[in-house]
CSV table of C-alpha atoms in Angstrom, one decimal:
chain,number,residue,atom,x,y,z
K,1,UNK,CA,19.2,10.2,-27.0
K,2,UNK,CA,16.2,9.1,-29.1
K,3,UNK,CA,16.4,5.5,-30.2
K,4,UNK,CA,14.1,2.7,-31.4
K,5,UNK,CA,14.9,0.7,-28.3
K,6,UNK,CA,12.5,0.5,-25.3
K,7,UNK,CA,13.7,2.7,-22.4
K,8,UNK,CA,15.4,1.1,-19.4
K,9,UNK,CA,13.1,1.1,-16.3
K,10,UNK,CA,14.4,1.8,-12.8
K,11,UNK,CA,11.9,0.7,-10.1
K,12,UNK,CA,12.1,1.6,-6.4
K,13,UNK,CA,9.7,1.3,-3.5
K,14,UNK,CA,9.4,1.8,0.2
K,15,UNK,CA,10.9,-1.4,1.6
K,16,UNK,CA,7.8,-3.0,3.0
K,17,UNK,CA,5.7,-5.7,1.5
K,18,UNK,CA,2.5,-3.6,1.1
K,19,UNK,CA,4.5,-1.0,-0.8
K,20,UNK,CA,6.7,-3.3,-2.8
K,21,UNK,CA,4.3,-6.1,-3.9
K,22,UNK,CA,2.3,-3.8,-6.3
K,23,UNK,CA,5.5,-2.7,-8.0
K,24,UNK,CA,6.6,-6.3,-8.3
K,25,UNK,CA,3.4,-7.1,-10.3
K,26,UNK,CA,4.0,-4.1,-12.5
K,27,UNK,CA,7.7,-5.0,-13.1
K,28,UNK,CA,6.9,-8.6,-13.9
K,29,UNK,CA,4.3,-7.4,-16.5
K,30,UNK,CA,6.5,-4.9,-18.3
K,31,UNK,CA,9.4,-7.4,-18.4
K,32,UNK,CA,7.0,-9.7,-20.4
K,33,UNK,CA,6.4,-6.7,-22.7
K,34,UNK,CA,10.1,-6.6,-23.5
K,35,UNK,CA,11.4,-3.9,-21.1
K,36,UNK,CA,14.6,-4.2,-19.1
K,37,UNK,CA,14.1,-3.5,-15.4
K,38,UNK,CA,16.4,-2.7,-12.6
K,39,UNK,CA,14.7,-2.9,-9.2
K,40,UNK,CA,15.9,-1.2,-6.0
K,41,UNK,CA,14.4,-3.1,-3.0
K,42,UNK,CA,15.0,-4.7,0.3
K,43,UNK,CA,16.9,-7.9,0.4
K,44,UNK,CA,13.8,-10.0,1.2
K,45,UNK,CA,12.5,-9.3,-2.3
K,46,UNK,CA,15.6,-10.3,-4.2
K,47,UNK,CA,14.5,-13.8,-5.1
K,48,UNK,CA,11.2,-12.6,-6.7
K,49,UNK,CA,13.0,-9.8,-8.5
K,50,UNK,CA,15.7,-12.1,-9.9
K,51,UNK,CA,13.1,-14.7,-10.8
K,52,UNK,CA,11.2,-12.3,-13.0
K,53,UNK,CA,14.4,-11.4,-14.9
K,54,UNK,CA,15.1,-8.0,-13.4
K,55,UNK,CA,18.4,-6.7,-12.0
K,56,UNK,CA,18.3,-6.4,-8.2
K,57,UNK,CA,19.9,-3.6,-6.3
K,58,UNK,CA,19.7,-3.7,-2.5
K,59,UNK,CA,18.4,-1.0,-0.2
K,60,UNK,CA,18.2,-1.2,3.6
K,61,UNK,CA,15.1,-2.9,4.8
K,62,UNK,CA,13.0,-1.3,7.4
K,63,UNK,CA,14.2,-3.5,10.3
K,64,UNK,CA,17.8,-2.6,9.4
K,65,UNK,CA,17.0,1.1,10.0
K,66,UNK,CA,14.8,1.2,13.1
K,67,UNK,CA,16.0,1.0,16.7
K,68,UNK,CA,16.4,-2.5,18.1
K,69,UNK,CA,13.5,-1.9,20.5
K,70,UNK,CA,11.3,-0.4,17.8
K,71,UNK,CA,8.4,-2.8,18.1
K,72,UNK,CA,8.1,-2.5,21.9
K,73,UNK,CA,8.4,1.3,21.7
K,74,UNK,CA,5.7,1.4,19.0
K,75,UNK,CA,3.3,-0.7,21.0
K,76,UNK,CA,3.8,1.6,24.0
K,77,UNK,CA,2.5,4.6,22.0
K,78,UNK,CA,-1.2,5.3,22.0
K,79,UNK,CA,-3.0,4.2,18.9
K,80,UNK,CA,-3.7,7.3,16.8
K,81,UNK,CA,-1.5,10.3,16.1
K,82,UNK,CA,1.1,9.5,18.7
K,83,UNK,CA,1.8,6.1,17.1
K,84,UNK,CA,1.5,7.5,13.6
K,85,UNK,CA,4.1,10.2,14.3
K,86,UNK,CA,6.4,7.6,15.9
K,87,UNK,CA,6.1,5.4,12.8
K,88,UNK,CA,6.9,8.3,10.5
K,89,UNK,CA,9.9,9.4,12.5
K,90,UNK,CA,11.4,5.9,13.0
K,91,UNK,CA,10.3,4.1,9.9
K,92,UNK,CA,9.2,6.3,7.0
K,93,UNK,CA,12.0,8.9,7.5
K,94,UNK,CA,14.6,6.3,8.2
K,95,UNK,CA,17.0,5.8,5.3
K,96,UNK,CA,15.9,8.7,3.1
K,97,UNK,CA,19.5,9.8,2.8
K,98,UNK,CA,20.8,6.3,2.0
K,99,UNK,CA,17.9,5.6,-0.4
K,100,UNK,CA,18.6,8.8,-2.3
K,101,UNK,CA,22.2,7.9,-2.7
K,102,UNK,CA,21.4,4.4,-3.9
K,103,UNK,CA,19.1,5.9,-6.5
K,104,UNK,CA,21.9,8.3,-7.6
K,105,UNK,CA,24.5,5.5,-7.7
K,106,UNK,CA,22.2,3.1,-9.6
K,107,UNK,CA,21.4,5.7,-12.2
K,108,UNK,CA,25.1,6.6,-12.7
K,109,UNK,CA,25.9,2.9,-13.2
K,110,UNK,CA,23.0,2.4,-15.6
K,111,UNK,CA,24.0,5.5,-17.6
K,112,UNK,CA,27.6,4.2,-17.8
K,113,UNK,CA,26.6,0.8,-19.1
K,114,UNK,CA,24.0,2.3,-21.5
K,115,UNK,CA,25.0,5.8,-22.5
K,116,UNK,CA,22.5,6.0,-25.4
K,117,UNK,CA,19.5,4.4,-23.7
K,118,UNK,CA,16.6,6.4,-22.2
K,119,UNK,CA,15.9,5.7,-18.5
K,120,UNK,CA,12.5,6.1,-16.9
K,121,UNK,CA,11.9,5.8,-13.2
K,122,UNK,CA,8.9,3.9,-11.8
K,123,UNK,CA,8.7,4.7,-8.2
K,124,UNK,CA,6.3,4.0,-5.3
K,125,UNK,CA,5.3,7.4,-4.1
K,126,UNK,CA,6.1,6.7,-0.4
K,127,UNK,CA,9.7,5.7,-1.2
K,128,UNK,CA,11.2,9.1,-0.4
K,129,UNK,CA,14.5,8.3,-2.1
K,130,UNK,CA,13.7,10.3,-5.3
K,131,UNK,CA,12.0,13.4,-3.8
K,132,UNK,CA,15.3,15.3,-3.1
K,133,UNK,CA,16.1,15.2,-6.8
K,134,UNK,CA,12.8,17.1,-7.4
K,135,UNK,CA,13.7,19.8,-4.9
K,136,UNK,CA,17.2,20.9,-5.9
K,137,UNK,CA,19.6,17.9,-5.6
K,138,UNK,CA,21.5,17.8,-8.9
K,139,UNK,CA,20.8,15.0,-11.4
K,140,UNK,CA,23.2,12.1,-11.1
K,141,UNK,CA,26.5,12.2,-13.1
K,142,UNK,CA,25.8,11.7,-16.8
K,143,UNK,CA,22.4,13.3,-16.7
K,144,UNK,CA,21.5,16.8,-17.8
K,145,UNK,CA,18.0,16.3,-16.3
K,146,UNK,CA,16.6,13.8,-13.9
K,147,UNK,CA,14.8,11.0,-15.8
K,148,UNK,CA,11.0,11.1,-16.3
K,149,UNK,CA,9.2,9.8,-13.2
K,150,UNK,CA,6.1,7.6,-13.0
K,151,UNK,CA,4.8,7.6,-9.4
K,152,UNK,CA,2.7,4.7,-8.3
K,153,UNK,CA,0.5,5.5,-5.3
K,154,UNK,CA,0.0,2.4,-3.1
K,155,UNK,CA,-2.0,4.4,-0.6
K,156,UNK,CA,-5.3,6.4,-0.5
K,157,UNK,CA,-4.8,9.9,-2.0
K,158,UNK,CA,-2.6,11.5,0.7
K,159,UNK,CA,-3.4,15.0,-0.3
K,160,UNK,CA,-5.4,18.0,0.9
K,161,UNK,CA,-8.1,19.7,-1.2
K,162,UNK,CA,-11.2,21.9,-1.0
K,163,UNK,CA,-13.5,18.9,-1.0
K,164,UNK,CA,-11.8,16.8,1.7
K,165,UNK,CA,-10.7,17.2,5.3
K,166,UNK,CA,-7.2,16.6,6.5
K,167,UNK,CA,-5.8,13.1,5.8
K,168,UNK,CA,-5.7,11.0,9.0
K,169,UNK,CA,-8.8,12.7,10.4
K,170,UNK,CA,-11.0,10.1,8.7
K,171,UNK,CA,-13.7,12.5,7.5
K,172,UNK,CA,-16.0,11.8,4.6
K,173,UNK,CA,-15.7,14.2,1.6
K,174,UNK,CA,-18.0,17.2,1.5
K,175,UNK,CA,-18.1,19.6,-1.4
K,176,UNK,CA,-21.1,21.6,-0.2
K,177,UNK,CA,-20.4,25.3,0.6
K,178,UNK,CA,-20.5,24.6,4.3
K,179,UNK,CA,-18.4,21.4,3.8
K,180,UNK,CA,-15.7,23.4,1.9
K,181,UNK,CA,-15.6,25.9,4.7
K,182,UNK,CA,-15.2,23.0,7.2
K,183,UNK,CA,-12.4,21.5,5.1
K,184,UNK,CA,-10.6,24.8,4.7
K,185,UNK,CA,-10.7,25.5,8.5
K,186,UNK,CA,-9.7,22.0,9.5
K,187,UNK,CA,-6.8,21.8,7.0
K,188,UNK,CA,-5.5,25.1,8.3
K,189,UNK,CA,-5.8,23.9,11.9
K,190,UNK,CA,-4.3,20.5,11.0
K,191,UNK,CA,-1.3,22.0,9.2
K,192,UNK,CA,-0.6,24.2,12.2
K,193,UNK,CA,-1.0,21.4,14.8
K,194,UNK,CA,2.1,20.0,16.7
K,195,UNK,CA,1.6,16.7,14.9
K,196,UNK,CA,1.7,18.2,11.4
K,197,UNK,CA,4.5,20.6,12.3
K,198,UNK,CA,6.6,17.7,13.7
K,199,UNK,CA,5.9,15.7,10.6
K,200,UNK,CA,6.9,18.5,8.2
K,201,UNK,CA,10.0,19.4,10.2
K,202,UNK,CA,11.2,15.8,10.3
K,203,UNK,CA,10.8,15.2,6.6
K,204,UNK,CA,12.3,18.6,5.6
K,205,UNK,CA,15.4,17.9,7.7
K,206,UNK,CA,15.9,14.6,5.9
K,207,UNK,CA,15.3,16.1,2.4
K,208,UNK,CA,18.0,18.7,3.1
K,209,UNK,CA,20.3,16.1,4.4
K,210,UNK,CA,19.7,14.1,1.2
K,211,UNK,CA,20.7,17.1,-1.0
K,212,UNK,CA,17.5,19.1,-1.5
K,213,UNK,CA,18.0,22.9,-1.7
K,214,UNK,CA,14.3,23.9,-1.4
K,215,UNK,CA,11.3,22.5,0.4
K,216,UNK,CA,7.9,21.1,-0.8
K,217,UNK,CA,5.1,23.5,0.1
K,218,UNK,CA,2.2,22.6,2.4
K,219,UNK,CA,1.5,19.2,3.9
K,220,UNK,CA,4.2,16.6,3.2
K,221,UNK,CA,1.8,14.2,1.6
K,222,UNK,CA,0.9,16.6,-1.1
K,223,UNK,CA,4.5,16.5,-2.5
K,224,UNK,CA,4.4,12.6,-2.5
K,225,UNK,CA,1.6,12.9,-5.1
K,226,UNK,CA,2.3,16.1,-7.0
K,227,UNK,CA,6.1,15.9,-7.6
K,228,UNK,CA,6.1,13.3,-10.4
K,229,UNK,CA,5.6,13.6,-14.1
K,230,UNK,CA,2.6,11.4,-13.6
K,231,UNK,CA,1.1,9.8,-10.5
K,232,UNK,CA,-0.8,6.6,-11.0
K,233,UNK,CA,-3.6,5.8,-8.4
K,234,UNK,CA,-4.1,2.1,-8.2
K,235,UNK,CA,-7.9,2.1,-8.1
K,236,UNK,CA,-10.9,3.4,-10.0
K,237,UNK,CA,-12.4,6.7,-9.3
K,238,UNK,CA,-15.3,5.0,-7.5
K,239,UNK,CA,-12.9,3.9,-4.7
K,240,UNK,CA,-11.5,7.4,-4.0
K,241,UNK,CA,-13.1,10.6,-2.8
K,242,UNK,CA,-14.0,13.0,-5.6
K,243,UNK,CA,-11.8,16.1,-5.7
K,244,UNK,CA,-12.6,19.0,-7.9
K,245,UNK,CA,-9.0,20.2,-7.4
K,246,UNK,CA,-7.3,16.9,-8.0
K,247,UNK,CA,-3.7,17.5,-9.3
K,248,UNK,CA,-3.5,17.3,-13.0
K,249,UNK,CA,-0.7,14.7,-12.9
K,250,UNK,CA,-2.9,12.1,-11.2
K,251,UNK,CA,-4.2,9.2,-13.4
K,252,UNK,CA,-6.5,6.5,-12.2
K,253,UNK,CA,-5.4,3.1,-13.5
K,254,UNK,CA,-7.8,0.7,-11.7
K,255,UNK,CA,-6.7,-1.9,-9.2
K,256,UNK,CA,-3.9,-4.3,-10.2
K,257,UNK,CA,-5.2,-7.8,-11.1
K,258,UNK,CA,-4.8,-10.8,-8.9
K,259,UNK,CA,-1.9,-13.1,-10.0
K,260,UNK,CA,-2.0,-16.8,-10.6
K,261,UNK,CA,0.6,-18.5,-8.3
K,262,UNK,CA,3.6,-20.2,-9.8
K,263,UNK,CA,3.3,-24.0,-10.4
K,264,UNK,CA,5.8,-24.5,-7.6
K,265,UNK,CA,3.8,-22.5,-5.1
K,266,UNK,CA,3.6,-24.5,-1.9
K,267,UNK,CA,0.0,-24.5,-0.5
K,268,UNK,CA,-0.6,-25.3,3.2
K,269,UNK,CA,-1.2,-28.9,4.1
K,270,UNK,CA,-4.8,-28.2,4.8
K,271,UNK,CA,-5.6,-26.4,1.5
K,272,UNK,CA,-8.0,-29.2,0.4
K,273,UNK,CA,-10.3,-28.1,3.3
K,274,UNK,CA,-10.7,-24.7,1.6
K,275,UNK,CA,-11.4,-26.2,-1.9
K,276,UNK,CA,-13.8,-28.8,-0.6
K,277,UNK,CA,-15.7,-26.5,1.7
K,278,UNK,CA,-15.9,-23.5,-0.7
K,279,UNK,CA,-19.4,-24.5,-1.8
K,280,UNK,CA,-20.6,-25.8,1.6
K,281,UNK,CA,-19.6,-23.2,4.1
K,282,UNK,CA,-18.8,-19.5,4.3
K,283,UNK,CA,-15.0,-19.0,4.0
K,284,UNK,CA,-13.8,-16.1,6.1
K,285,UNK,CA,-10.2,-14.9,5.7
K,286,UNK,CA,-8.5,-12.8,8.3
K,287,UNK,CA,-5.1,-11.0,8.0
K,288,UNK,CA,-3.2,-8.2,9.7
K,289,UNK,CA,-0.6,-7.5,7.1
K,290,UNK,CA,3.1,-7.4,7.8
K,291,UNK,CA,3.4,-4.3,10.1
K,292,UNK,CA,0.7,-4.6,12.8
K,293,UNK,CA,2.0,-7.9,14.2
K,294,UNK,CA,0.2,-7.9,17.5
K,295,UNK,CA,-2.1,-10.9,16.8
K,296,UNK,CA,-4.3,-10.0,19.8
K,297,UNK,CA,-5.5,-6.9,17.9
K,298,UNK,CA,-7.4,-8.7,15.2
K,299,UNK,CA,-6.5,-12.3,14.4
K,300,UNK,CA,-7.2,-13.7,17.8
K,301,UNK,CA,-10.5,-11.8,18.3
K,302,UNK,CA,-11.6,-13.0,14.9
K,303,UNK,CA,-10.8,-16.7,15.7
K,304,UNK,CA,-12.7,-16.4,19.0
K,305,UNK,CA,-15.6,-14.6,17.3
K,306,UNK,CA,-16.3,-17.5,15.0
K,307,UNK,CA,-14.9,-20.4,17.0
K,308,UNK,CA,-18.3,-22.1,17.5
K,309,UNK,CA,-19.6,-21.5,14.0
K,310,UNK,CA,-20.2,-24.8,12.0
K,311,UNK,CA,-21.2,-22.7,9.0
K,312,UNK,CA,-17.8,-20.9,8.8
K,313,UNK,CA,-14.3,-22.1,7.9
K,314,UNK,CA,-11.9,-19.4,9.0
K,315,UNK,CA,-8.5,-19.1,7.3
K,316,UNK,CA,-5.8,-16.9,8.7
K,317,UNK,CA,-2.3,-15.9,7.7
K,318,UNK,CA,0.1,-14.6,10.4
K,319,UNK,CA,1.9,-12.4,7.9
K,320,UNK,CA,5.5,-13.7,8.3
K,321,UNK,CA,7.2,-17.0,7.5
K,322,UNK,CA,7.8,-18.9,10.7
K,323,UNK,CA,5.2,-16.9,12.7
K,324,UNK,CA,3.1,-18.9,15.1
K,325,UNK,CA,0.1,-18.3,17.3
K,326,UNK,CA,0.7,-18.0,21.1
K,327,UNK,CA,1.8,-21.4,22.5
K,328,UNK,CA,-1.1,-21.5,24.9
K,329,UNK,CA,-3.8,-20.7,22.3
K,330,UNK,CA,-6.0,-23.6,21.4
K,331,UNK,CA,-7.0,-23.4,17.7
K,332,UNK,CA,-10.7,-24.2,17.1
K,333,UNK,CA,-11.6,-27.0,14.7
K,334,UNK,CA,-13.1,-24.6,12.1
K,335,UNK,CA,-9.8,-22.6,11.8
K,336,UNK,CA,-6.9,-23.1,9.5
K,337,UNK,CA,-3.6,-21.2,10.2
K,338,UNK,CA,-0.7,-20.4,7.8
K,339,UNK,CA,2.3,-18.5,8.8
K,340,UNK,CA,2.4,-16.8,5.3
K,341,UNK,CA,-0.2,-17.2,2.6
K,342,UNK,CA,-0.6,-15.1,-0.6
K,343,UNK,CA,-3.8,-13.1,-0.6
K,344,UNK,CA,-4.2,-13.8,-4.3
K,345,UNK,CA,-4.5,-17.5,-3.5
K,346,UNK,CA,-7.1,-17.4,-0.8
K,347,UNK,CA,-9.3,-14.4,-1.8
K,348,UNK,CA,-11.0,-16.1,-4.8
K,349,UNK,CA,-12.4,-18.6,-2.3
K,350,UNK,CA,-13.4,-16.0,0.3
K,351,UNK,CA,-16.8,-14.8,1.3
K,352,UNK,CA,-15.7,-12.2,3.8
K,353,UNK,CA,-12.2,-10.7,4.3
K,354,UNK,CA,-11.4,-9.4,7.8
K,355,UNK,CA,-8.5,-7.0,7.7
K,356,UNK,CA,-6.9,-4.0,9.4
K,357,UNK,CA,-7.2,-2.3,6.0
K,358,UNK,CA,-3.8,-2.2,4.3
K,359,UNK,CA,-4.4,-0.5,1.0
K,360,UNK,CA,-3.0,-3.3,-1.1
K,361,UNK,CA,-5.2,-5.8,0.8
K,362,UNK,CA,-8.4,-3.9,0.1
K,363,UNK,CA,-7.7,-3.5,-3.6
K,364,UNK,CA,-6.9,-7.2,-3.9
K,365,UNK,CA,-10.2,-7.9,-2.1
K,366,UNK,CA,-12.1,-5.7,-4.6
K,367,UNK,CA,-10.4,-7.6,-7.5
K,368,UNK,CA,-11.6,-10.9,-6.0
K,369,UNK,CA,-15.1,-9.5,-5.5
K,370,UNK,CA,-15.0,-10.0,-1.7
K,371,UNK,CA,-16.7,-7.6,0.8
K,372,UNK,CA,-14.8,-6.7,3.9
K,373,UNK,CA,-14.9,-6.2,7.7
K,374,UNK,CA,-12.3,-3.7,8.6
K,375,UNK,CA,-10.7,-2.7,11.9
K,376,UNK,CA,-7.7,-0.4,11.9
K,377,UNK,CA,-6.6,3.0,13.3
K,378,UNK,CA,-2.8,3.0,12.7
K,379,UNK,CA,-0.8,4.3,9.7
K,380,UNK,CA,-3.3,5.2,6.9
K,381,UNK,CA,-5.7,2.5,7.9
K,382,UNK,CA,-8.5,4.8,9.1
K,383,UNK,CA,-8.5,6.6,5.8
K,384,UNK,CA,-8.7,3.4,3.8
K,385,UNK,CA,-11.6,2.2,5.9
K,386,UNK,CA,-13.5,5.4,5.4
K,387,UNK,CA,-13.1,5.1,1.6
K,388,UNK,CA,-14.3,1.5,1.5
K,389,UNK,CA,-17.2,2.3,3.8
K,390,UNK,CA,-18.1,5.3,1.6
K,391,UNK,CA,-17.9,3.1,-1.5
K,392,UNK,CA,-20.2,0.5,0.1
K,393,UNK,CA,-17.9,-2.5,0.2
K,394,UNK,CA,-17.0,-2.8,3.9
K,395,UNK,CA,-18.3,-2.9,7.4
K,396,UNK,CA,-16.4,-0.5,9.7
K,397,UNK,CA,-15.7,-2.0,13.2
K,398,UNK,CA,-14.4,1.5,14.2
K,399,UNK,CA,-11.6,0.3,16.4
K,400,UNK,CA,-8.2,-1.3,16.0
K,401,UNK,CA,-8.7,-3.6,19.0
K,402,UNK,CA,-12.2,-5.2,18.4
K,403,UNK,CA,-13.8,-7.7,20.7
K,404,UNK,CA,-14.7,-11.1,19.3
K,405,UNK,CA,-18.4,-10.0,19.4
K,406,UNK,CA,-17.7,-6.9,17.3
K,407,UNK,CA,-16.0,-9.0,14.7
K,408,UNK,CA,-18.8,-11.6,14.7
K,409,UNK,CA,-21.3,-8.8,14.3
K,410,UNK,CA,-19.5,-7.4,11.3
K,411,UNK,CA,-19.1,-10.8,9.6
K,412,UNK,CA,-22.8,-11.5,10.1
K,413,UNK,CA,-23.8,-8.1,8.8
K,414,UNK,CA,-21.8,-8.5,5.6
K,415,UNK,CA,-23.1,-12.1,5.0
K,416,UNK,CA,-26.7,-11.2,5.6
K,417,UNK,CA,-26.8,-7.9,3.6
K,418,UNK,CA,-26.3,-8.7,-0.1
K,419,UNK,CA,-25.7,-5.1,-1.0
K,420,UNK,CA,-22.1,-5.4,0.2
K,421,UNK,CA,-21.4,-8.3,-2.2
K,422,UNK,CA,-23.3,-6.6,-5.0
K,423,UNK,CA,-21.4,-3.4,-4.7
K,424,UNK,CA,-18.0,-5.0,-4.5
K,425,UNK,CA,-18.7,-7.0,-7.6
K,426,UNK,CA,-19.7,-3.8,-9.4
K,427,UNK,CA,-16.3,-2.3,-8.4
K,428,UNK,CA,-14.5,-5.6,-9.4
K,429,UNK,CA,-16.0,-5.3,-12.9
K,430,UNK,CA,-15.2,-1.6,-13.1
K,431,UNK,CA,-11.6,-2.1,-12.2
K,432,UNK,CA,-11.1,-5.2,-14.4
K,433,UNK,CA,-12.4,-3.2,-17.4
K,434,UNK,CA,-9.8,-0.5,-16.8
K,435,UNK,CA,-6.9,-3.0,-17.4
K,436,UNK,CA,-4.5,-1.4,-15.0
K,437,UNK,CA,-1.3,-3.0,-16.2
K,438,UNK,CA,-2.0,-1.9,-19.8
K,439,UNK,CA,-2.7,1.6,-18.6
K,440,UNK,CA,0.6,1.7,-16.7
K,441,UNK,CA,2.5,0.6,-19.8
K,442,UNK,CA,0.8,3.4,-21.8
K,443,UNK,CA,2.3,5.9,-19.5
K,444,UNK,CA,5.8,4.4,-20.2
K,445,UNK,CA,5.1,4.6,-23.9
K,446,UNK,CA,4.0,8.3,-23.6
K,447,UNK,CA,7.3,9.2,-21.9
K,448,UNK,CA,9.4,7.2,-24.4
K,449,UNK,CA,11.6,9.5,-26.5
């Protein structure tokens, strides 16, 4: 099948913004380099995918798969392992069978239309719709072997090793002899825990239902990293725990660059306040992402924490178009609110970023050279916070539901201690020098026949 043409690229990601947005950046870049891209994504991303010149294929969005009362049920679960397990069972596992079939159907269609073109898959590692093919599901019709796979990891390294404790226990790395004994014992206890057993059982059932004939070994997260021909970690090594037994297929690319908004991008009506006050006041930006939508957890405490501060202009995005603050909430004069605002737009003006630590958000903050105040305990947030704290670029509030005083304390600590800013600028330069997008294209070139 060797030709002089560039291979066709099939992208797919878990259908949430934090998992899809990084792949949209990558897809837009490789299209400009002359590659043809097909992108399997939730319907909400179709306009962006079509606009960049890719072929869009729909996959069910998360809210199409979860129960109607999902948000209320989620909020009723205790923050920590109970809520994390519920999220995995109702969100992450949902749609694995459908997503796998959509990948199969799309590859069959691509092969039928281009029988002599090589196809390479670029997949977000949390997607789950490709894993069954790596564990026994036959290749799609028209393929002797499944295409080469480039995994893109949009999370901290979700794997176990001799130098690190179990993921989701939020422990710092320890490679000393006693530390390795600790890690070994805790990983064993963790893997035998009811939480881990339920997680493993649930994923294995879905993989079998999607056509797998054998199971990944060990903790499920290991397979999400180790199953691909190469797995690209979207950060520099200084942002991830050192692991002496890091899988050989893992390549660090550096963080993805910030993007310049399109000329037609619509800024909030108050945007001039940010531009004009950038040199006069400290700009604090607070966001909770697109999953943790209870504004009382972080956004409202942050607003209240700086409400009387003439030296601070606080900007917040509510994470969803059309979202609003509670009707009875009075917005202080030093606060500007947007329902949805691109992080790439506001971060270059920001002095401190307050966040619940979505991984994409912290990498964007690093690329803008902005230190962080982080508060989060759900999903993978606690692990992200531990890594940024270890790297010296964030203040850890150590709760998902901080008080206004705790947020204020964190903001003041970051503003007063210049080492946070110095360290994040060091990481910014380190990651910029790695040229992540070029490194990603290099992997495509390596796999081109």
